Coordinates of C-alpha atoms in Angstrom, one line a residue:
M386 CA -154.5 -108.9 -73.6
K387 CA -155.1 -108.0 -77.2
T388 CA -151.4 -108.8 -78.0
I389 CA -151.6 -112.2 -76.2
I390 CA -154.8 -113.2 -78.1
G391 CA -153.2 -112.2 -81.4
L392 CA -150.1 -114.4 -80.6
L393 CA -152.3 -117.3 -79.6
T394 CA -154.3 -117.0 -82.8
T395 CA -151.2 -116.9 -84.9
C396 CA -149.8 -120.0 -83.1
L397 CA -153.0 -122.0 -83.6
T398 CA -153.1 -121.0 -87.3
V399 CA -149.5 -122.1 -87.8
L400 CA -150.2 -125.4 -86.1
T401 CA -153.3 -126.2 -88.2
M402 CA -151.7 -125.2 -91.5
M403 CA -149.8 -127.8 -93.5
D404 CA -146.4 -126.9 -94.7
P405 CA -146.8 -126.3 -98.5
A406 CA -143.6 -128.3 -99.2
Q407 CA -144.8 -131.2 -97.0
A408 CA -148.2 -131.0 -98.8
A409 CA -146.5 -131.0 -102.2
G410 CA -144.3 -134.0 -101.2
N411 CA -147.5 -136.1 -100.9
L412 CA -148.7 -135.5 -104.4
K413 CA -148.9 -138.1 -107.0
I414 CA -148.4 -136.6 -110.5
D415 CA -148.9 -138.2 -113.9
Y416 CA -148.7 -136.7 -117.4
T417 CA -150.0 -137.9 -120.7
L418 CA -148.5 -136.5 -123.9
S419 CA -150.4 -137.1 -127.1
F420 CA -150.0 -135.9 -130.7
P421 CA -153.4 -136.4 -132.4
Q422 CA -152.6 -133.8 -135.0
A423 CA -148.8 -133.6 -135.1
Q424 CA -149.0 -131.9 -138.5
T425 CA -150.4 -128.8 -136.8
H426 CA -147.4 -128.7 -134.4
Y427 CA -149.4 -129.2 -131.2
V428 CA -148.8 -131.6 -128.3
E429 CA -151.7 -132.2 -126.0
V430 CA -150.9 -132.5 -122.3
E431 CA -153.0 -134.0 -119.6
M432 CA -151.8 -133.7 -116.0
N433 CA -153.4 -135.7 -113.2
I434 CA -152.6 -134.8 -109.6
S435 CA -153.9 -136.6 -106.5
G436 CA -153.1 -136.3 -102.8
I437 CA -153.9 -132.6 -102.6
T438 CA -154.6 -131.2 -99.1
Q439 CA -154.9 -127.5 -99.7
P440 CA -157.8 -125.4 -100.9
T441 CA -155.9 -124.1 -103.9
I442 CA -152.9 -125.2 -106.0
D443 CA -150.6 -123.1 -108.1
L444 CA -149.3 -124.8 -111.3
K445 CA -146.2 -123.1 -112.8
L446 CA -144.3 -123.4 -116.1
P447 CA -140.6 -122.5 -116.1
V448 CA -139.5 -119.4 -117.9
W449 CA -136.1 -120.8 -119.0
T450 CA -134.3 -124.0 -119.5
P451 CA -130.9 -124.8 -117.9
G452 CA -128.1 -124.7 -120.5
S453 CA -129.6 -121.8 -122.4
Y454 CA -129.3 -118.6 -120.3
M455 CA -132.2 -116.5 -121.4
V456 CA -135.8 -116.1 -120.2
R457 CA -137.8 -117.6 -123.0
E458 CA -141.3 -117.2 -121.7
Y459 CA -142.5 -120.7 -122.4
A460 CA -146.0 -119.9 -121.2
K461 CA -146.6 -118.0 -124.4
H462 CA -147.0 -121.3 -126.2
L463 CA -149.6 -122.7 -123.8
E464 CA -153.3 -122.7 -124.8
S465 CA -156.7 -124.0 -123.8
F466 CA -156.0 -124.5 -120.1
S467 CA -158.7 -126.3 -118.2
A468 CA -159.1 -128.0 -114.8
E469 CA -161.7 -130.5 -113.5
N470 CA -162.4 -133.0 -110.8
A471 CA -164.7 -136.0 -111.4
G472 CA -165.9 -134.4 -114.6
K473 CA -166.8 -131.0 -113.0
S474 CA -164.9 -127.9 -114.0
L475 CA -162.8 -126.1 -111.4
I476 CA -162.3 -122.4 -111.2
F477 CA -158.8 -121.1 -112.0
K478 CA -157.1 -117.9 -112.7
K479 CA -153.6 -116.8 -113.8
T480 CA -151.7 -115.0 -111.1
D481 CA -148.7 -114.1 -113.2
K482 CA -147.4 -114.8 -116.7
S483 CA -146.7 -118.5 -116.0
T484 CA -148.7 -119.5 -113.0
W485 CA -152.3 -120.9 -112.9
R486 CA -154.1 -121.0 -109.5
V487 CA -156.8 -123.7 -109.3
S488 CA -159.5 -123.6 -106.6
L489 CA -160.1 -127.2 -105.5
A490 CA -163.5 -126.7 -103.9
G491 CA -162.7 -129.5 -101.5
A492 CA -161.4 -131.9 -104.2
K493 CA -158.3 -133.9 -103.4
S494 CA -157.4 -134.5 -107.0
L495 CA -157.7 -132.8 -110.3
K496 CA -157.1 -133.2 -114.0
V497 CA -155.6 -130.4 -116.0
K498 CA -155.4 -130.2 -119.8
Y499 CA -153.6 -127.8 -122.0
S500 CA -152.2 -127.6 -125.5
L501 CA -148.7 -126.4 -126.5
Y502 CA -147.7 -125.0 -129.9
C503 CA -144.4 -126.5 -130.8
F504 CA -142.7 -125.1 -133.9
E505 CA -139.3 -123.7 -133.0
M506 CA -136.5 -125.7 -134.7
S507 CA -134.1 -125.4 -131.9
V508 CA -132.5 -127.5 -129.1
R509 CA -134.2 -125.4 -126.4
N510 CA -137.9 -125.6 -127.3
N511 CA -140.5 -128.1 -128.5
Y512 CA -140.7 -129.0 -132.2
V513 CA -143.5 -131.2 -133.4
T514 CA -144.3 -132.1 -137.0
S515 CA -145.7 -135.2 -138.6
A516 CA -142.1 -136.5 -138.8
Q517 CA -141.0 -136.1 -135.1
G518 CA -142.1 -135.0 -131.7
F519 CA -139.3 -133.3 -129.7
I520 CA -140.2 -132.4 -126.2
V521 CA -138.2 -130.1 -123.9
G522 CA -139.2 -130.6 -120.3
A523 CA -139.1 -127.0 -119.1
S524 CA -141.3 -125.8 -121.9
T525 CA -143.8 -128.6 -121.5
F526 CA -144.6 -129.7 -117.9
L527 CA -146.4 -127.6 -115.4
Y528 CA -145.3 -128.3 -111.8
P529 CA -147.1 -127.7 -108.5
A530 CA -145.5 -124.8 -106.6
G531 CA -143.2 -126.2 -103.9
A532 CA -143.1 -129.7 -105.6
I533 CA -139.8 -129.5 -107.4
A534 CA -138.6 -132.6 -105.5
N535 CA -141.7 -134.6 -106.5
A536 CA -141.5 -137.7 -108.7
S537 CA -143.7 -137.9 -111.8
T538 CA -144.7 -140.3 -114.5
V539 CA -145.0 -139.5 -118.2
H540 CA -147.2 -141.6 -120.6
I541 CA -146.7 -141.0 -124.3
K542 CA -149.3 -141.6 -127.0
P543 CA -147.4 -141.3 -130.2
Y544 CA -148.6 -139.9 -133.5
K545 CA -149.6 -142.5 -136.1
G546 CA -146.6 -144.4 -137.4
W547 CA -144.2 -143.3 -134.7
D548 CA -142.6 -146.3 -133.0
K549 CA -139.7 -145.1 -130.9
V550 CA -139.0 -143.0 -127.8
S551 CA -135.5 -141.8 -127.0
T552 CA -134.8 -140.2 -123.7
S553 CA -132.5 -140.6 -120.7
L554 CA -135.6 -141.0 -118.4
D555 CA -136.1 -144.5 -117.0
K556 CA -138.7 -146.7 -118.6
V557 CA -141.4 -148.4 -116.6
G558 CA -140.6 -152.0 -117.1
D559 CA -140.3 -152.7 -120.9
D560 CA -142.8 -150.0 -121.8
Q561 CA -140.8 -147.3 -123.8
F562 CA -143.9 -145.2 -123.9
T563 CA -144.1 -144.7 -120.1
V564 CA -141.1 -143.1 -118.3
V565 CA -140.5 -141.7 -114.8
A566 CA -138.6 -138.8 -113.3
P567 CA -137.5 -138.8 -109.7
N568 CA -137.9 -135.0 -109.5
Y569 CA -138.6 -132.0 -111.7
D570 CA -134.9 -131.1 -112.0
I571 CA -134.4 -134.5 -113.8
L572 CA -137.7 -134.1 -115.8
Y573 CA -136.6 -130.7 -117.0
D574 CA -133.1 -132.0 -117.8
S575 CA -134.3 -135.0 -119.9
P576 CA -135.6 -134.1 -123.4
I577 CA -137.8 -136.7 -125.1
E578 CA -137.8 -137.6 -128.8
V579 CA -140.7 -139.5 -130.2
G580 CA -140.7 -140.7 -133.8
N581 CA -138.9 -143.0 -136.2
Q582 CA -135.3 -142.2 -135.4
D583 CA -132.5 -144.5 -136.2
V584 CA -131.3 -145.9 -132.9
F585 CA -128.0 -147.6 -132.2
G586 CA -125.3 -147.4 -129.6
F587 CA -122.3 -148.7 -127.8
K588 CA -121.0 -149.4 -124.3
S589 CA -118.2 -147.5 -122.6
G590 CA -117.1 -148.9 -119.2
N591 CA -120.3 -149.3 -117.2
T592 CA -122.2 -146.7 -119.3
E593 CA -124.7 -147.6 -122.1
Y594 CA -124.8 -145.0 -124.9
E595 CA -127.7 -144.6 -127.2
I596 CA -127.4 -142.6 -130.5
A597 CA -130.7 -141.5 -131.9
M598 CA -130.3 -140.1 -135.4
C599 CA -133.4 -138.2 -136.4
L600 CA -134.6 -137.4 -140.0
G601 CA -131.8 -139.1 -142.0
G602 CA -128.3 -138.0 -143.0
N603 CA -125.3 -139.4 -144.8
Y604 CA -123.6 -140.8 -141.7
D605 CA -121.7 -144.0 -141.3
R606 CA -123.2 -145.9 -138.3
E607 CA -120.1 -148.0 -137.5
R608 CA -117.7 -145.2 -137.8
M609 CA -119.8 -143.0 -135.6
K610 CA -120.1 -145.7 -132.9
K611 CA -116.4 -146.2 -133.0
D612 CA -115.4 -142.5 -132.9
L613 CA -118.0 -141.5 -130.3
K614 CA -116.8 -144.3 -128.1
I615 CA -113.2 -143.0 -128.3
L616 CA -114.4 -139.5 -127.7
V617 CA -116.3 -140.6 -124.6
E618 CA -113.3 -142.4 -123.2
K619 CA -111.0 -139.5 -123.8
E620 CA -113.3 -137.2 -121.8
T621 CA -114.0 -139.8 -119.1
A622 CA -110.2 -140.1 -118.6
I623 CA -110.0 -136.4 -117.7
F624 CA -112.4 -136.8 -114.8
G625 CA -111.7 -140.4 -113.8
E626 CA -115.3 -141.7 -114.0
N627 CA -118.5 -141.5 -115.9
P628 CA -121.3 -140.9 -113.4
N629 CA -124.0 -142.1 -115.9
K630 CA -125.4 -145.6 -116.2
R631 CA -127.0 -144.5 -119.5
Y632 CA -126.5 -141.5 -121.8
V633 CA -128.3 -140.5 -125.0
F634 CA -127.1 -138.5 -128.0
L635 CA -130.2 -137.0 -129.6
V636 CA -129.1 -135.8 -133.1
H637 CA -131.5 -133.7 -135.2
N638 CA -130.5 -133.7 -138.8
Y639 CA -131.9 -130.7 -140.7
S640 CA -131.1 -129.1 -144.1
K641 CA -129.5 -126.1 -142.4
S642 CA -128.9 -126.1 -138.7
G643 CA -126.3 -126.1 -136.0
G644 CA -125.9 -126.1 -132.2
G645 CA -126.4 -128.2 -129.1
I646 CA -127.5 -128.1 -125.5
E647 CA -126.3 -130.2 -122.6
H648 CA -128.3 -132.3 -120.2
L649 CA -127.4 -134.4 -117.1
S650 CA -127.5 -137.7 -119.0
S651 CA -128.1 -136.7 -122.6
T652 CA -127.5 -134.0 -125.2
V653 CA -129.4 -132.6 -128.2
L654 CA -127.3 -131.8 -131.3
Q655 CA -128.5 -130.0 -134.4
V656 CA -126.5 -131.0 -137.5
V657 CA -126.7 -130.3 -141.2
R658 CA -128.1 -133.5 -142.6
N659 CA -125.4 -134.2 -145.2
Q660 CA -122.4 -132.8 -143.5
Y661 CA -121.1 -136.2 -142.4
G662 CA -120.0 -136.9 -146.0
S663 CA -117.0 -134.6 -145.8
E664 CA -114.1 -135.1 -143.4
G665 CA -114.4 -131.5 -142.2
G666 CA -118.1 -131.8 -141.7
Y667 CA -117.8 -135.1 -139.8
Q668 CA -115.1 -133.6 -137.6
R669 CA -117.3 -130.6 -136.8
F670 CA -120.0 -133.0 -135.7
L671 CA -117.5 -134.8 -133.4
A672 CA -116.4 -131.4 -131.9
L673 CA -120.0 -130.5 -131.2
A674 CA -120.6 -133.9 -129.6
A675 CA -117.4 -133.5 -127.6
H676 CA -118.5 -130.0 -126.4
E677 CA -122.0 -131.1 -125.2
H678 CA -120.8 -134.4 -123.8
F679 CA -118.0 -132.7 -121.8
H680 CA -120.8 -130.7 -120.1
L681 CA -122.0 -133.8 -118.3
W682 CA -119.1 -133.1 -116.0
N683 CA -118.4 -129.4 -116.5
V684 CA -121.6 -127.5 -115.5
K685 CA -124.0 -130.4 -115.0
R686 CA -122.0 -131.7 -112.0
L687 CA -118.9 -129.5 -111.6
R688 CA -120.8 -126.2 -111.6
P689 CA -120.8 -122.6 -110.4
I690 CA -122.6 -122.4 -107.0
A691 CA -125.3 -120.2 -108.6
L692 CA -126.3 -122.8 -111.0
G693 CA -128.3 -125.1 -108.8
P694 CA -130.6 -125.7 -107.2
F695 CA -132.4 -123.8 -110.0
N696 CA -135.1 -121.1 -109.7
Y697 CA -137.2 -121.7 -112.8
D698 CA -139.1 -118.4 -112.3
V699 CA -136.3 -116.0 -112.9
E700 CA -132.7 -115.6 -114.2
N701 CA -130.0 -117.5 -112.2
Y702 CA -127.0 -115.2 -112.4
T703 CA -123.3 -116.3 -112.4
T704 CA -120.1 -114.7 -113.4
N705 CA -118.6 -118.1 -114.3
L706 CA -120.1 -119.0 -117.7
W707 CA -116.6 -118.5 -119.0
I708 CA -115.7 -121.6 -117.1
A709 CA -118.9 -123.5 -117.8
E710 CA -118.9 -122.8 -121.5
G711 CA -115.5 -121.4 -122.2
F712 CA -113.5 -124.3 -120.7
T713 CA -115.9 -126.7 -122.5
A714 CA -115.2 -124.8 -125.8
Y715 CA -111.5 -125.3 -125.1
Y716 CA -111.8 -129.0 -124.5
D717 CA -114.0 -129.8 -127.5
N718 CA -111.4 -129.3 -130.2
L719 CA -108.7 -130.5 -127.8
V720 CA -110.4 -133.8 -127.3
V721 CA -110.9 -134.3 -131.1
H722 CA -107.2 -133.5 -131.4
R723 CA -106.4 -136.2 -128.8
M724 CA -108.4 -138.6 -130.9
G725 CA -105.8 -138.1 -133.6
L726 CA -108.2 -136.4 -136.0
Y727 CA -106.6 -133.0 -135.9
S728 CA -103.0 -132.5 -136.6
D729 CA -101.0 -130.1 -134.3
D730 CA -101.1 -127.4 -137.0
N731 CA -104.8 -127.7 -137.5
Y732 CA -105.5 -127.6 -133.8
L733 CA -103.3 -124.5 -133.4
K734 CA -105.3 -122.8 -136.2
M735 CA -108.4 -123.4 -134.2
I736 CA -106.7 -121.7 -131.2
T737 CA -105.9 -118.7 -133.5
S738 CA -109.5 -118.4 -134.7
D739 CA -110.5 -117.6 -131.1
M740 CA -107.6 -115.2 -130.7
N741 CA -108.6 -113.4 -134.0
L742 CA -112.2 -113.2 -132.9
I743 CA -111.3 -111.6 -129.5
D744 CA -108.9 -109.0 -130.9
N745 CA -111.2 -108.2 -133.9
T746 CA -114.2 -107.6 -131.6
P747 CA -114.2 -104.0 -130.3
G748 CA -116.5 -105.2 -127.4
S749 CA -113.6 -107.2 -125.9
R750 CA -112.2 -103.8 -124.8
V751 CA -115.6 -102.8 -123.3
Q752 CA -117.0 -105.8 -121.5
P753 CA -115.0 -107.9 -119.0
L754 CA -115.3 -111.6 -119.3
A755 CA -117.0 -112.1 -115.9
E756 CA -119.5 -109.4 -116.8
A757 CA -120.2 -111.2 -120.2
S758 CA -121.1 -114.3 -118.1
F759 CA -123.4 -112.4 -115.8
D760 CA -125.1 -110.5 -118.6
A761 CA -125.7 -113.5 -120.8
W762 CA -129.4 -113.3 -119.9
I763 CA -129.8 -109.9 -121.5
K764 CA -127.0 -109.8 -124.1
Y765 CA -125.5 -113.0 -125.4
Y766 CA -128.7 -114.6 -126.5
R767 CA -130.2 -111.3 -127.7
P768 CA -127.6 -110.0 -130.1
T769 CA -128.1 -106.7 -131.9
E770 CA -126.2 -104.8 -134.7
N771 CA -124.1 -103.2 -131.9
S772 CA -123.2 -106.4 -130.0
V773 CA -119.8 -106.6 -131.6
N774 CA -119.0 -103.2 -130.2
A775 CA -120.4 -103.8 -126.7
G776 CA -119.6 -107.4 -125.7
I777 CA -117.4 -110.4 -126.0
S778 CA -118.2 -114.1 -126.3
Y779 CA -117.5 -116.0 -123.0
Y780 CA -117.1 -119.1 -125.2
S781 CA -114.1 -117.8 -127.2
K782 CA -112.4 -115.7 -124.5
G783 CA -113.1 -118.3 -121.9
S784 CA -111.5 -120.9 -124.1
I785 CA -108.3 -118.8 -124.4
V786 CA -108.2 -118.3 -120.6
A787 CA -108.5 -122.1 -120.3
M788 CA -105.5 -122.5 -122.6
M789 CA -103.5 -120.0 -120.5
F790 CA -104.4 -121.9 -117.3
D791 CA -103.4 -125.2 -119.0
L792 CA -100.0 -123.9 -120.1
E793 CA -99.4 -122.2 -116.7
I794 CA -100.1 -125.4 -114.9
I795 CA -97.9 -127.5 -117.2
K796 CA -95.0 -125.1 -116.9
G797 CA -95.4 -124.5 -113.2
S798 CA -95.6 -128.2 -112.4
K799 CA -92.7 -129.0 -114.8
G800 CA -95.0 -131.2 -116.8
K801 CA -96.4 -133.2 -113.9
Y802 CA -99.9 -131.7 -114.1
S803 CA -102.2 -130.1 -116.6
L804 CA -105.6 -128.4 -116.6
D805 CA -107.0 -132.0 -116.7
D806 CA -105.8 -132.5 -113.1
A807 CA -107.3 -129.3 -111.8
M808 CA -110.7 -130.2 -113.4
K809 CA -110.7 -133.7 -112.0
H810 CA -109.7 -132.3 -108.5
L811 CA -112.5 -129.7 -108.6
Y812 CA -115.0 -132.3 -109.8
N813 CA -114.1 -134.6 -106.9
E814 CA -114.0 -131.8 -104.3
Y815 CA -117.2 -130.0 -105.1
Y816 CA -119.5 -132.5 -106.9
K817 CA -118.6 -135.7 -105.1
V818 CA -117.4 -134.6 -101.6
K819 CA -119.0 -131.3 -100.8
K820 CA -122.0 -131.9 -103.1
R821 CA -122.4 -128.3 -104.1
G822 CA -121.1 -125.8 -106.6
Y823 CA -117.9 -123.9 -106.4
T824 CA -117.4 -120.2 -105.7
D825 CA -115.1 -117.9 -107.8
A826 CA -112.4 -118.1 -105.1
E827 CA -112.6 -121.9 -104.9
F828 CA -112.2 -122.5 -108.6
K829 CA -109.2 -120.1 -108.7
A830 CA -107.7 -122.0 -105.7
G831 CA -108.2 -125.3 -107.6
V832 CA -106.2 -124.0 -110.6
E833 CA -103.5 -122.6 -108.3
K834 CA -103.1 -125.9 -106.5
F835 CA -101.7 -127.5 -109.6
A836 CA -100.0 -124.4 -111.1
G837 CA -98.0 -124.0 -107.9
T838 CA -98.4 -120.2 -108.3
K839 CA -101.0 -117.5 -108.1
V840 CA -103.0 -116.8 -111.2
D841 CA -104.1 -113.3 -110.1
D842 CA -102.6 -111.8 -113.2
I843 CA -105.0 -113.7 -115.5
Y844 CA -108.0 -113.0 -113.3
N845 CA -107.2 -109.3 -112.9
K846 CA -106.3 -108.6 -116.6
Y847 CA -108.5 -111.0 -118.6
I848 CA -111.4 -112.1 -116.5
T849 CA -112.4 -109.0 -114.4
G850 CA -110.2 -106.6 -116.4
L851 CA -110.0 -105.4 -120.0
D852 CA -106.3 -105.7 -120.8
A853 CA -105.3 -106.9 -124.2
M854 CA -104.5 -110.6 -124.0
D855 CA -100.8 -111.4 -124.0
Y856 CA -101.0 -114.6 -125.9
N857 CA -97.3 -114.9 -126.4
K858 CA -96.5 -114.9 -122.7
Y859 CA -98.3 -118.3 -122.4
L860 CA -97.5 -119.7 -125.9
A861 CA -93.8 -119.1 -125.2
Y862 CA -94.0 -121.7 -122.4
A863 CA -94.5 -124.2 -125.2
G864 CA -91.9 -122.7 -127.6
L865 CA -94.6 -121.0 -129.7
K866 CA -95.6 -117.5 -130.6
A867 CA -98.5 -115.8 -132.3
V868 CA -97.6 -113.7 -135.4
D869 CA -100.0 -111.2 -136.9
S870 CA -99.7 -111.5 -140.6
L871 CA -101.5 -108.1 -141.0
A872 CA -99.3 -106.2 -138.6
E873 CA -97.2 -104.5 -141.3
T874 CA -100.1 -103.7 -143.7
N875 CA -101.5 -100.2 -144.1
V876 CA -104.7 -100.7 -146.1
P877 CA -107.7 -98.4 -145.7
T878 CA -111.2 -99.4 -144.5
L879 CA -114.5 -97.9 -143.7
G880 CA -115.0 -100.4 -140.8
I881 CA -118.5 -101.7 -141.9
T882 CA -120.1 -104.9 -143.0
M883 CA -122.9 -105.0 -145.5
S884 CA -126.2 -106.9 -145.9
P885 CA -126.1 -110.2 -147.7
P886 CA -125.6 -110.3 -151.5
G887 CA -128.9 -110.1 -153.4
T888 CA -130.4 -107.6 -151.0
K889 CA -130.3 -103.8 -150.9
P890 CA -126.8 -102.6 -150.1
M891 CA -127.5 -101.7 -146.5
I892 CA -124.9 -101.3 -143.7
A893 CA -125.2 -104.2 -141.3
T894 CA -122.5 -103.3 -138.8
V895 CA -120.4 -100.2 -137.9
L896 CA -117.3 -101.1 -135.9
R897 CA -116.4 -99.0 -132.9
G898 CA -113.6 -96.6 -133.6
S899 CA -113.7 -97.1 -137.4
A900 CA -113.9 -94.4 -140.1
A901 CA -117.7 -95.1 -140.4
W902 CA -118.1 -94.9 -136.7
N903 CA -116.2 -91.6 -136.4
D904 CA -117.8 -89.8 -139.4
G905 CA -121.4 -90.9 -138.9
L906 CA -122.4 -93.8 -141.1
N907 CA -125.3 -95.7 -139.6
V908 CA -126.5 -99.3 -139.6
N909 CA -129.4 -99.6 -142.1
D910 CA -128.0 -96.8 -144.3
E911 CA -128.5 -97.8 -147.9
I912 CA -125.4 -96.8 -149.9
T913 CA -126.4 -95.5 -153.3
A914 CA -123.2 -93.8 -154.5
V915 CA -119.5 -93.1 -153.7
D916 CA -118.0 -89.8 -154.9
G917 CA -121.0 -89.4 -157.2
Q918 CA -120.5 -92.9 -158.9
P919 CA -123.1 -95.7 -158.4
F920 CA -122.2 -98.0 -155.5
T921 CA -121.0 -101.5 -156.6
T922 CA -119.1 -103.3 -153.9
L923 CA -117.6 -102.4 -150.5
R924 CA -114.2 -103.5 -151.8
A925 CA -114.4 -101.0 -154.7
I926 CA -114.6 -98.1 -152.2
T927 CA -111.1 -98.7 -150.9
T928 CA -109.5 -100.0 -154.1
N929 CA -106.8 -97.5 -155.3
R930 CA -107.3 -95.4 -152.2
K931 CA -105.0 -94.8 -149.2
V932 CA -105.3 -94.4 -145.5
G933 CA -106.3 -90.7 -144.9
D934 CA -108.2 -90.4 -148.3
K935 CA -111.6 -88.9 -148.1
V936 CA -114.7 -90.3 -149.8
T937 CA -118.2 -89.0 -149.9
L938 CA -121.0 -91.6 -149.6
S939 CA -124.5 -91.0 -150.7
V940 CA -126.9 -92.9 -148.5
L941 CA -130.7 -93.3 -148.0
R942 CA -131.5 -93.2 -144.3
D943 CA -135.1 -94.0 -143.5
G944 CA -135.9 -92.9 -147.0
L945 CA -134.1 -89.6 -146.8
P946 CA -131.0 -88.8 -148.8
Y947 CA -127.7 -87.9 -147.0
S948 CA -124.2 -87.1 -148.2
I949 CA -121.6 -88.1 -145.7
P950 CA -117.8 -87.5 -146.1
V951 CA -115.6 -90.1 -144.5
T952 CA -111.9 -90.2 -143.9
L953 CA -110.6 -93.7 -144.5
L954 CA -108.6 -95.2 -141.6
R955 CA -106.2 -98.1 -141.4
N956 CA -107.7 -101.6 -141.1
N957 CA -106.6 -102.7 -137.7
Q958 CA -107.9 -106.2 -137.9
V959 CA -105.5 -109.0 -136.9
R960 CA -104.9 -112.4 -138.4
Y961 CA -102.8 -114.6 -136.2
D962 CA -100.7 -117.7 -137.0
I963 CA -99.0 -119.7 -134.3
V964 CA -95.5 -120.7 -135.2
S965 CA -92.5 -122.2 -133.4
V966 CA -89.8 -120.0 -131.9
P967 CA -86.3 -120.6 -133.2
N968 CA -84.3 -123.1 -131.1
P969 CA -86.8 -123.9 -128.4
T970 CA -85.4 -125.0 -125.1
A971 CA -85.8 -128.5 -123.7
E972 CA -88.3 -127.1 -121.2
Q973 CA -90.4 -125.5 -123.9
V974 CA -90.4 -128.8 -125.9
A975 CA -91.5 -130.7 -122.8
V976 CA -94.4 -128.2 -122.2
K977 CA -95.5 -128.4 -125.8
T978 CA -95.4 -132.2 -125.8
K979 CA -97.4 -132.4 -122.6
W980 CA -99.9 -129.9 -123.9
L981 CA -100.5 -131.4 -127.4
K982 CA -99.7 -135.1 -126.9
Q983 CA -101.2 -136.1 -123.6

């Protein structure tokens, strides 16, 4: 009888409780952003919620933002939280680092206010000054637990003198200061720029493009419109369509800066304000734009299955960032090359820069590429003095793997297909038809479909394994080979890097397996003398010395003097150049032509 009563009670409780997701779906949510004292780097947020049917409501702030794979603890910037209904304060408490639980006391609506400190000059966090208000959704908008699918409206009250809003969010009518998001995934994926940015644009197919240039710069509006339009069309041709009706390039021009982050229908680029004046600087801007714009397909839509739907509370792990970022890094310079702005030789030099980085990074022989992707949350965005010894960039190595796949497909299909075709197929298959992300095996199968052969070798050796990359196997398909210009040298080295000029001569890096590594020099050792003579430069240590010579370094370590004998070893760094093989075959010429001229 006791068991039966318990069951009946449980059933009645379940019947009378409203499903939290259903309850969340009935909420009406509005935000107001204001900047009354932008010079102090604060944005004031007011959140109004109505339609609440539960006795309490949990309000949460994401701990990370998609596109930047590190927990950033955005809640650390939130201050002065308050909640009220009809002018009466409501009781609330924090239940974890980024969740506020408000007791409604019977109220069906509430008003929440909080302040956010915004002074990180980056693409992944808010940055507010008297000159601009840059708002990243994930670091700004609290959301009701269970309400990720909810729509919301954002009202913007600009700081004095600000007259423009740039965002991919839809306006309400003609009011640029009121925008709407159909759900929180869109809200968190649509940064907002408020200020006096220079706004211009172009149309590509059915897509309207806005370029918002913030804080000046020596750019040429007309050239930028023309070249970005070509860039957009080159990338669209790869996938066969542009899924956006509207896309926004938000460009932050600072005195020293660099980087970008992708979004579903926009990107944020950080560029050195006056770099557009040189051809090299302008091309670097285009390559950055090409990278982030390519992401609107690769990762924002064609994505690893782990990257969506997102859990904003914790890390979202995937072993496939080498595809999401590495393949995008492969295509950025390739697209600029296809625009006719890089010669074949210049483009091949960019390929060798990745090859040099891989082979000159001891960590490439320690951390597999798939593991580098998985551990991005704890390693890539948190570099230390030992990172070069312990890990590898999934950008650089992923880019070279993409090149290998591209050449394998071109050769295997006798020039009928390239990596472009595999990417378009995968986009159609998983984003458009199956409407989900791909698994490891599915992406591999997509490449093999066009290569006409298994690519197990590349996966086993270079993605999950630690084999030295055989560049020449794949370059040979195109009648090319990589030549190490340092292969025949026998120069000595300590295997360290030093702190910047003008500072104390401190060791900044000790390379794994080097003379310094083997004989006990440490990062942060201050070199004071070499064989009893005052230290001058790192180069002076090895000048007029041979491999196998011994030197004694006097160092200060944590203020204590040490004398450390070191046996110099050969500098085993590489410096590749890609050159043509003698008398390439017709097949090799055809592969090269397809690769570099398509």
